[in-house]
Amino acid sequence: GIVGLETLLPLSLQLVHWEKAKLLDLLQTAVGASIAELTKALGWQAHTVRAAFTGLRKRGYDVVRDKGDDGVTRYRVPAEGSK
């Protein structure tokens, strides 16, 4: 049979791939996510989340920042703005 990519990658790389996929899933919702929500969901620190935004932008993703009526800044990646 065909060996899946996940069985060929070391665990650390598998986790990085999973975390990036989870980040994109959270950002590609209609409302996006706040830094606080992302840090809680991913177990990352705020500066790591912001660095991940930079990495996404460098890879061609459009990371949109909106401030809601409640004053909370939310980030999202529109489906049409994704790579």
XYZ file of N, CA and C in Angstrom:
249
model
N 0.820 -1.184 0.000
C 0.000 0.000 0.000
C 0.861 1.243 0.000
N 0.199 2.355 -0.118
C 0.875 3.653 -0.135
C 1.057 4.132 1.296
N 2.262 4.564 1.604
C 2.571 5.077 2.933
C 2.161 6.539 2.966
N 1.389 6.936 3.991
C 0.960 8.324 4.122
C 2.126 9.225 4.501
N 2.021 10.473 4.084
C 3.063 11.454 4.378
C 3.312 11.561 5.873
N 2.242 11.489 6.662
C 2.407 11.644 8.110
C 3.277 10.564 8.734
N 3.364 9.398 8.099
C 4.211 8.350 8.658
C 5.674 8.558 8.291
N 5.934 9.395 7.290
C 7.299 9.647 6.864
C 7.934 10.835 7.590
N 7.101 11.731 8.123
C 7.609 12.925 8.790
C 7.875 12.658 10.265
N 8.925 13.276 10.806
C 9.142 13.169 12.254
C 7.961 13.809 12.997
N 7.733 13.394 14.228
C 6.608 13.892 15.008
C 6.612 15.416 15.114
N 7.773 16.037 15.286
C 7.829 17.486 15.427
C 7.298 18.188 14.178
N 7.610 17.664 12.993
C 7.097 18.257 11.760
C 5.611 17.983 11.580
N 5.154 16.834 12.035
C 3.725 16.530 11.975
C 2.944 17.533 12.825
N 3.478 17.855 14.008
C 2.812 18.803 14.893
C 2.784 20.191 14.291
N 3.874 20.620 13.670
C 3.924 21.933 13.024
C 2.870 22.007 11.923
N 2.772 20.959 11.112
C 1.783 20.925 10.039
C 0.375 20.997 10.613
N 0.105 20.225 11.671
C -1.207 20.233 12.294
C -1.538 21.605 12.857
N -0.575 22.243 13.518
C -0.810 23.558 14.120
C -1.114 24.604 13.062
N -0.384 24.573 11.942
C -0.654 25.527 10.863
C -2.036 25.297 10.271
N -2.415 24.049 10.095
C -3.740 23.735 9.558
C -4.825 24.203 10.527
N -4.613 23.999 11.815
C -5.569 24.431 12.837
C -5.687 25.958 12.840
N -4.565 26.667 12.730
C -4.570 28.129 12.672
C -5.398 28.600 11.483
N -5.153 28.031 10.313
C -5.920 28.423 9.125
C -7.402 28.116 9.294
N -7.732 26.976 9.872
C -9.145 26.638 10.110
C -9.817 27.702 10.980
N -9.130 28.136 12.017
C -9.686 29.136 12.931
C -9.822 30.495 12.246
N -8.880 30.824 11.376
C -8.904 32.122 10.700
C -9.855 32.157 9.514
N -10.204 31.013 8.958
C -11.045 30.998 7.772
C -12.534 30.898 8.095
N -12.907 31.096 9.356
C -14.323 31.184 9.693
C -14.813 32.585 9.340
N -16.123 32.758 9.274
C -16.694 34.051 8.883
C -16.290 35.182 9.832
N -16.187 34.875 11.125
C -15.854 35.914 12.110
C -14.368 35.954 12.453
N -13.618 34.934 12.064
C -12.201 34.882 12.391
C -11.990 34.579 13.865
N -10.878 35.061 14.400
C -10.549 34.780 15.803
C -9.684 35.903 16.366
N -9.793 36.103 17.661
C -8.955 37.090 18.347
C -7.637 36.434 18.739
N -6.678 37.253 19.108
C -5.392 36.732 19.590
C -5.630 35.839 20.814
N -6.501 36.283 21.717
C -6.780 35.510 22.931
C -7.363 34.141 22.579
N -8.279 34.101 21.627
C -8.880 32.822 21.226
C -7.841 31.907 20.586
N -6.967 32.489 19.774
C -5.938 31.689 19.112
C -4.908 31.159 20.099
N -4.507 31.981 21.064
C -3.532 31.506 22.057
C -4.118 30.357 22.867
N -5.406 30.456 23.202
C -6.049 29.393 23.974
C -6.194 28.122 23.140
N -6.634 28.264 21.894
C -6.884 27.097 21.050
C -5.599 26.371 20.652
N -4.523 27.136 20.448
C -3.278 26.552 19.952
C -2.237 26.314 21.044
N -2.428 26.944 22.201
C -1.440 26.809 23.270
C -0.181 27.627 22.993
N -0.325 28.648 22.148
C 0.803 29.506 21.794
C 0.748 30.788 22.606
N 1.883 31.503 22.644
C 1.913 32.833 23.225
C 1.499 33.834 22.149
N 1.077 35.023 22.579
C 0.565 36.031 21.645
C 1.596 36.392 20.575
N 2.865 36.508 20.960
C 3.872 36.895 19.960
C 4.067 35.790 18.915
N 3.830 34.552 19.296
C 3.940 33.444 18.345
C 2.796 33.493 17.340
N 1.607 33.837 17.826
C 0.452 33.977 16.928
C 0.708 35.099 15.918
N 1.194 36.233 16.405
C 1.468 37.360 15.490
C 2.552 36.997 14.486
N 3.561 36.261 14.904
C 4.609 35.811 13.977
C 4.024 34.861 12.930
N 3.070 34.038 13.341
C 2.413 33.131 12.392
C 1.631 33.922 11.348
N 1.017 35.048 11.754
C 0.336 35.914 10.781
C 1.326 36.401 9.733
N 2.496 36.813 10.184
C 3.534 37.274 9.255
C 3.924 36.164 8.293
N 4.088 34.960 8.819
C 4.424 33.820 7.965
C 3.340 33.543 6.937
N 2.076 33.640 7.350
C 0.971 33.438 6.412
C 0.991 34.498 5.310
N 1.216 35.748 5.710
C 1.272 36.838 4.716
C 2.411 36.607 3.720
N 3.554 36.171 4.213
C 4.702 35.910 3.326
C 4.410 34.772 2.355
N 3.524 33.864 2.748
C 3.156 32.752 1.872
C 1.976 33.094 0.972
N 1.524 34.355 1.000
C 0.495 34.802 0.080
C -0.922 34.841 0.625
N -1.096 34.587 1.905
C -2.434 34.648 2.491
C -2.767 36.085 2.860
N -4.026 36.470 2.683
C -4.506 37.794 3.052
C -5.072 37.707 4.466
N -4.319 38.160 5.454
C -4.778 38.145 6.842
C -5.436 39.493 7.119
N -6.760 39.463 7.301
C -7.551 40.676 7.493
C -7.744 40.919 8.982
N -7.610 42.192 9.379
C -7.787 42.575 10.777
C -9.013 43.476 10.895
N -9.948 43.099 11.740
C -11.168 43.885 11.965
C -11.343 44.115 13.458
N -11.802 45.313 13.802
C -12.103 45.609 15.203
C -13.618 45.647 15.356
N -14.143 44.796 16.228
C -15.584 44.707 16.427
C -16.119 45.831 17.289
N -17.440 45.902 17.380
C -18.093 46.909 18.215
C -17.703 46.755 19.685
N -17.304 45.547 20.048
C -16.894 45.288 21.438
C -15.443 45.694 21.702
N -14.766 46.202 20.671
C -13.390 46.650 20.822
C -12.351 45.558 20.637
N -12.788 44.325 20.406
C -11.869 43.197 20.244
C -11.432 43.110 18.779
N -10.133 43.035 18.571
C -9.598 42.884 17.226
C -9.620 41.409 16.857
N -10.192 41.123 15.697
C -10.290 39.751 15.209
C -9.557 39.664 13.880
N -8.975 38.517 13.641
C -8.204 38.273 12.427
C -8.875 37.147 11.652
N -8.845 37.249 10.330
C -9.427 36.195 9.505
C -8.711 36.135 8.165
N -8.842 34.998 7.515
C -8.312 34.795 6.171
C -9.510 34.459 5.291
N -9.943 35.421 4.466
C -11.084 35.140 3.586
C -10.759 33.996 2.633
N -11.758 33.192 2.311
C -11.551 32.051 1.415
C -10.958 32.502 0.088
N -11.443 33.624 -0.435
C -10.910 34.104 -1.711
C -9.512 34.690 -1.560
N -9.115 35.020 -0.320
C -7.795 35.597 -0.093
C -6.750 34.573 0.267
N -7.157 33.311 0.299
C -6.180 32.283 0.654
C -5.391 31.855 -0.556
N -4.265 31.294 -0.299
C -3.325 30.902 -1.335
C -3.896 29.774 -2.176
